Short mmCIF file of C-alpha atoms in Angstrom, two decimals:
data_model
loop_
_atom_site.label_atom_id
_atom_site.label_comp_id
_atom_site.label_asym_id
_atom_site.label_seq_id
_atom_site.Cartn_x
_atom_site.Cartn_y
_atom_site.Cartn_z
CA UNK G 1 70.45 126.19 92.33
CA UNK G 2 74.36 126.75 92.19
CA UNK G 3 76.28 129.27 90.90
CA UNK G 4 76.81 128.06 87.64
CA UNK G 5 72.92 127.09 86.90
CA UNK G 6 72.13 130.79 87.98
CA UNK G 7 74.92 131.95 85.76
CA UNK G 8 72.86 129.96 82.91
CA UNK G 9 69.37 131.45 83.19
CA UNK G 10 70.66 134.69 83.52
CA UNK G 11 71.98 134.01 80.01
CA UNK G 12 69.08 132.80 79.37
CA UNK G 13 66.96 136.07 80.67
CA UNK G 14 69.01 138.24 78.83
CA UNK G 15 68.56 136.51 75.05
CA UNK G 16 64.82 136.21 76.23
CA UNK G 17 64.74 140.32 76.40
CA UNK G 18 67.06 140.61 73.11
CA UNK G 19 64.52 138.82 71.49
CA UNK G 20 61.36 140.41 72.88
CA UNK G 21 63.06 143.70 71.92
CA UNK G 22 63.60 142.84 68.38
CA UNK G 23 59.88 141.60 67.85
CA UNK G 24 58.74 144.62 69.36
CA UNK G 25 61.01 146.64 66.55
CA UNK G 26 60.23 144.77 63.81
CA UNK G 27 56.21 145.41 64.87
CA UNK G 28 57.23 149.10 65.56
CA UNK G 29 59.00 149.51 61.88
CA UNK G 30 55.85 147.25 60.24
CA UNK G 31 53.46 149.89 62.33
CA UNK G 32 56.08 152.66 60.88
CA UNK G 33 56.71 151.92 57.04
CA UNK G 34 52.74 150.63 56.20
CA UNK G 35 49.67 151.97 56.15
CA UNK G 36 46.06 151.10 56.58
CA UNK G 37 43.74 149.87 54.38
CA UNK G 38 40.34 151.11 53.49
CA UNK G 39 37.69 148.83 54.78
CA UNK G 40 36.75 147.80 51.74
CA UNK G 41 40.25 147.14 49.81
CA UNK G 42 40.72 143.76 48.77
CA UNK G 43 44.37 144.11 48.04
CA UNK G 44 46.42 141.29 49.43
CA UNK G 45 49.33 142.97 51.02
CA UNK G 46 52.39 141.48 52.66
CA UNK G 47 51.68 143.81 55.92
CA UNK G 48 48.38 142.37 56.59
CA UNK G 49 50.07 138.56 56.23
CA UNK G 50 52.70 139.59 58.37
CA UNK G 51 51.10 141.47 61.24
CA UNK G 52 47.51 142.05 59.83
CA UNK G 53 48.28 145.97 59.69
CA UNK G 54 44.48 146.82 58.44
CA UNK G 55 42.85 144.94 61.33
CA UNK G 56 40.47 147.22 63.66
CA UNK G 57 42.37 145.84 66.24
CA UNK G 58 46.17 146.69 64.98
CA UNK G 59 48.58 146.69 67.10
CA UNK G 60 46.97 143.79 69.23
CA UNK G 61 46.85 141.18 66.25
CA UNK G 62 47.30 137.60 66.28
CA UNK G 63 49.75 137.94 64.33
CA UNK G 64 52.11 140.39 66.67
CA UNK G 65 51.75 138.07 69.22
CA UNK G 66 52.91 135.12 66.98
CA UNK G 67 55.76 137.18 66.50
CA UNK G 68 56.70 137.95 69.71
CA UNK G 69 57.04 133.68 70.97
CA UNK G 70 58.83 133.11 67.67
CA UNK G 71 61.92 134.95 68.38
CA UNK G 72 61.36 133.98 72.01
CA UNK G 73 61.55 130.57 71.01
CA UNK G 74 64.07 131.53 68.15
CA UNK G 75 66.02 132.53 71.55
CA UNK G 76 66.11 129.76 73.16
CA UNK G 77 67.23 128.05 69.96
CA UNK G 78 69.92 130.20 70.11
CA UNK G 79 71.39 129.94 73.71
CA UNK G 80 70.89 125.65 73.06
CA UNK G 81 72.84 125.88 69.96
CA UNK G 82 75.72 128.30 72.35
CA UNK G 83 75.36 125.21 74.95
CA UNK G 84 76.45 122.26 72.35
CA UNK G 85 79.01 124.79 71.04
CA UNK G 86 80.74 125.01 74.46
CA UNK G 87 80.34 121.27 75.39
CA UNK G 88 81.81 120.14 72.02
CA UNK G 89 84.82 123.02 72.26
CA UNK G 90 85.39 121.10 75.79
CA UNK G 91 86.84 118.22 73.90
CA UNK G 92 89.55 120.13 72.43
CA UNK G 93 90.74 121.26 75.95
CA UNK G 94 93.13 117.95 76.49
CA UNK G 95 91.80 117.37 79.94
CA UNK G 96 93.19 113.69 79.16
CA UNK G 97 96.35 112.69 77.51
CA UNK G 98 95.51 111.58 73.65
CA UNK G 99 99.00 109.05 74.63
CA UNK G 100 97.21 105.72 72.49
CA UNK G 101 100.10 103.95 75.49
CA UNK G 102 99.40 105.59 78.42
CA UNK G 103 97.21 103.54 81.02
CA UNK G 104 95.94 104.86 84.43
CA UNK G 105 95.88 102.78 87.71
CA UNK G 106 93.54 104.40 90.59
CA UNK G 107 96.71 106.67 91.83
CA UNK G 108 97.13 107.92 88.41
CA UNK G 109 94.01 109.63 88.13
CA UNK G 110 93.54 111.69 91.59
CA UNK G 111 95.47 114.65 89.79
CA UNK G 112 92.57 114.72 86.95
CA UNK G 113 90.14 114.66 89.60
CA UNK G 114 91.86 117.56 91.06
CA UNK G 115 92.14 119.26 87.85
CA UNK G 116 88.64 118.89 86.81
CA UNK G 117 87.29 120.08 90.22
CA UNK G 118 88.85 123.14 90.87
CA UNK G 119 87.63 123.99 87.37
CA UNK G 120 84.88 125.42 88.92
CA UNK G 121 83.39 126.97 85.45
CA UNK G 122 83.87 123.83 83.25
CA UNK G 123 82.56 121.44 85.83
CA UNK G 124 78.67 122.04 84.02
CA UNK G 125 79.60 120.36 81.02
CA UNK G 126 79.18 116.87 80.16
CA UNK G 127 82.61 116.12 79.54
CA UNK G 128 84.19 117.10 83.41
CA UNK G 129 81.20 115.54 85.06
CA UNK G 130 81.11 112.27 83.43
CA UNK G 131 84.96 111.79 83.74
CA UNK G 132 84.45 112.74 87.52
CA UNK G 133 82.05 109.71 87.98
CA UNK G 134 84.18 107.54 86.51
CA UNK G 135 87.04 108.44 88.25
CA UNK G 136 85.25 108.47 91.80
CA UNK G 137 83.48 105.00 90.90
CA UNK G 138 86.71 103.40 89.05
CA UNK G 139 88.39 104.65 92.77
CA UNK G 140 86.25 102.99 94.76
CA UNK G 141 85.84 99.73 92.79
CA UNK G 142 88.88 99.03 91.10
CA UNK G 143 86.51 97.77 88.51
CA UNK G 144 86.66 98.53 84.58
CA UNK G 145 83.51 96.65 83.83
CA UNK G 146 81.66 98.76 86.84
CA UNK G 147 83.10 102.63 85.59
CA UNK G 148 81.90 101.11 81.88
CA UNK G 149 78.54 100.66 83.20
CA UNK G 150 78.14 103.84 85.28
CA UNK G 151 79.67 105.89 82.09
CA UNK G 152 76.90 104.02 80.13
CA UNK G 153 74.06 105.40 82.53
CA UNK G 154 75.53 108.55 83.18
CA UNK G 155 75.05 109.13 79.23
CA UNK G 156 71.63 107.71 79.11
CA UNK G 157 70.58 110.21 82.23
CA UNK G 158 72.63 113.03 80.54
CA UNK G 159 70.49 112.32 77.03
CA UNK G 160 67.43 112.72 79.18
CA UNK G 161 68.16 115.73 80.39
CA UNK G 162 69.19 117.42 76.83
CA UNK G 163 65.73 115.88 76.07
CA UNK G 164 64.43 117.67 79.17
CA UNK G 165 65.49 121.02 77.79
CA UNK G 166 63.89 121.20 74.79
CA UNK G 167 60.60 121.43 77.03
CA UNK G 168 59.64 124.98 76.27
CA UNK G 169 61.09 124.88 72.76
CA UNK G 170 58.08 122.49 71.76
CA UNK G 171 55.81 123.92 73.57
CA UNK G 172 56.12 127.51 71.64
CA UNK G 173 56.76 125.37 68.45
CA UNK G 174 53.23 124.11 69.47
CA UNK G 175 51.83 127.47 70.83
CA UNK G 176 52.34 129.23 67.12
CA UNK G 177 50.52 127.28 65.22
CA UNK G 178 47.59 126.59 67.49
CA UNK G 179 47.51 130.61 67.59
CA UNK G 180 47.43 130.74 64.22
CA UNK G 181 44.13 128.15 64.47
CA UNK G 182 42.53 130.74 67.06
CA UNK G 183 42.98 133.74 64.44
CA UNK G 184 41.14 131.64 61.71
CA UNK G 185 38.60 130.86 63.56
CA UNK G 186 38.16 134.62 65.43
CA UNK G 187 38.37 135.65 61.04
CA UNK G 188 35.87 132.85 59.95
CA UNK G 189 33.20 133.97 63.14
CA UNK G 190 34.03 137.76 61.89
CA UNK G 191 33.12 136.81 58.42
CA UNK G 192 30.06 135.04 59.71
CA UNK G 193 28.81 137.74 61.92
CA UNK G 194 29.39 140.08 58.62
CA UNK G 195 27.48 137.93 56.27
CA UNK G 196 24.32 138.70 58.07
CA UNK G 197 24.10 142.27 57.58
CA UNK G 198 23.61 141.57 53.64
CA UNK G 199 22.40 144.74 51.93
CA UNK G 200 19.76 144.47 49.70
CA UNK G 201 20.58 143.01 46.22
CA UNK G 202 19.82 146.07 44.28
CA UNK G 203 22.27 148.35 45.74
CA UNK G 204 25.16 146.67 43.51
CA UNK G 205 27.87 149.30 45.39
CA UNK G 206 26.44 148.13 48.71
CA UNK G 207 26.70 144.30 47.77
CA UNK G 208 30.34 144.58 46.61
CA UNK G 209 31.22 146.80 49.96
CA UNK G 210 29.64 143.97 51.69
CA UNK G 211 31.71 140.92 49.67
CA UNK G 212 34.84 142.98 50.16
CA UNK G 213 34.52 142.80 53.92
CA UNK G 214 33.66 139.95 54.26
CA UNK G 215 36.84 139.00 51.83
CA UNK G 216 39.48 140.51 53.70
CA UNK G 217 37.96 138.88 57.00
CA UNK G 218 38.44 135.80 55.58
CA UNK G 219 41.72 136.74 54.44
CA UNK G 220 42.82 137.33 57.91
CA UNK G 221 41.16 133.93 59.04
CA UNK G 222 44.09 132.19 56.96
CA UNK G 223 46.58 134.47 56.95
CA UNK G 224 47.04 133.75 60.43
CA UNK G 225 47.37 130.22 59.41
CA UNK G 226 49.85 130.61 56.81
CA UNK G 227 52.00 132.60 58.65
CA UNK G 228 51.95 130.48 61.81
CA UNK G 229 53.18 127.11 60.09
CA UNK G 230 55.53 129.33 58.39
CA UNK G 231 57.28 129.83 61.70
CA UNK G 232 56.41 126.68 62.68
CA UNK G 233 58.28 124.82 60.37
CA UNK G 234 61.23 127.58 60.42
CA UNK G 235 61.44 126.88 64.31
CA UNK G 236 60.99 122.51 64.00
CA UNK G 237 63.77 123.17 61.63
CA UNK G 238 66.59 124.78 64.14
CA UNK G 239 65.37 123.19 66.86
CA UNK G 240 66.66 120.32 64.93
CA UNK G 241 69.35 121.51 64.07
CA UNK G 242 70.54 122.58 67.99
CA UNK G 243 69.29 119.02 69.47
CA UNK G 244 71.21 117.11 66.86
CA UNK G 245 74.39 119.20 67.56
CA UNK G 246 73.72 118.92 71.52
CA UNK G 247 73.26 114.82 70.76
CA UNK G 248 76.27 114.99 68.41
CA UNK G 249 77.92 117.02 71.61
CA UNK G 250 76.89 114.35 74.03
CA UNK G 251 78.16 111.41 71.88
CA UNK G 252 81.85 113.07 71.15
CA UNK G 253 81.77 113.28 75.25
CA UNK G 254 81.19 109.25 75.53
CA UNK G 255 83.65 108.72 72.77
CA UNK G 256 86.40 110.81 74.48
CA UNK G 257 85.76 109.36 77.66
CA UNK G 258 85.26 105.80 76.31
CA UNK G 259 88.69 106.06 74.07
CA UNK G 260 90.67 107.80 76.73
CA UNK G 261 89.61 107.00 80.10
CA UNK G 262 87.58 103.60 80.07
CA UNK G 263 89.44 101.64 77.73
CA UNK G 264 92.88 102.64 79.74
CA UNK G 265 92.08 101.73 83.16
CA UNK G 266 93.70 99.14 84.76
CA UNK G 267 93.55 97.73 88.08
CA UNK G 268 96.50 96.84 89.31
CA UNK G 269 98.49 99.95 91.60
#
């Protein structure tokens, strides 16, 4: 791992404990600012959607711990949506002349090379590293048509690996909603395992004591559910948004590259 990729998931590391730290204070001020039900209350309140605040097992709810992976992955998100930001602010950096006349023989591009490489912070990004290969294989062949063709893998291998990072951002897009499936069906067995214990039908308090617990343990059963593809769909949603903008990122590099490098190169010394 070099310098740069440890420099990366440190960044990483630290969002990932930003955002653990905020779902542990929004659970603290929940825990804080509501209280508990009684047993047999069948008012729907927004704590018990939210982090099931009545539950006999509050603060180790489904629901907390659907919290906690959404801003993780609402982290991640984050530092992907940072990482398109910084490759598409490369572009405006001039690293090639935007001359529409200049053209560049193999000795006129050994000073970008140069350039690019001591760069030592900018050399992660698309844009350095692509223009490095086709400098190096443009060098070495003297051929346009061979530097198109490398540029054209080198952007099919770079989309792969965008692709490739987006790993753990579906899997806890995933994760949410399949917890959200485990806390129905943990309500729905607690309902079941209530129903039994059916009082007998001439104690009319007993009987509607007995409904109302059963009620709210159905209510958690779907609240869990609700909430999850809630998130869910919130999360699909920017992870959208950041892939797009890292795609978007990715095709502004070929452009540049194609525009101001490719189409430029000539042969002859």
């Amino acid at each position: 791992m070099t310098s740069l990729e440890k420099e990366e998931s440190y960044y990483r590391l630290v969002v990932l404990l930003a955002m653990s730290f905020i779902a542990f204070v929004i659970i603290i001020v929940g825990f804080v600012l509501t209280e508990k039900q009684p047993s047999t209350s069948t008012e729907m309140r927004l704590a018990d959607i939210l982090f099931d605040r009545s539950g006999p097992s509050y603060p180790f709810t489904i629901q907390n711990v659907m919290w906690l992976f959404f801003f993780v992955c609402a982290g991640e998100i984050w530092v992907r949506w940072q990482r398109a930001t910084q490759e598409i602010n490369q572009i405006n950096r001039g690293l090639i002349s935007d001359d529409e006349d200049a053209l560049y023989r193999p000795k006129d591009l050994g000073p970008i090379y140069q350039a690019i490489k001591a760069d030592n912070l900018g050399s992660r990004f698309y844009l350095q590293r692509l223009i490095k290969r086709i400098i190096l294989q443009f060098q070495l062949s003297r051929s346009t048509e061979q530097a198109n063709n490398l540029m054209n893998s080198s952007l099919e291998l770079m989309q792969h690996e965008v692709d490739l990072k987006y790993t753990m951002v579906r899997y806890l897009v995933w994760l949410i909603p399949t917890l959200g499936f485990i806390g129905t069906v943990i309500g729905i067995a607690m309902a079941l395992s209530s129903a039994g214990d059916m009082p007998p039908l001439s104690d009319s308090d007993a009987i509607k004591d007995w409904v109302a617990v059963i009620t709210i343990k159905l209510g958690v059963a779907f609240n869990t559910t609700l909430l999850a593809l809630i998130m869910s769909a919130a999360l699909v949603f920017f992870m959208h948004l950041a892939q797009g903008r890292e795609e978007k990122a990715l095709n502004l590099v070929g452009q540049y590259c194609l525009d101001r490098l490719v189409n430029r190169l000539i042969a002859a010394d």
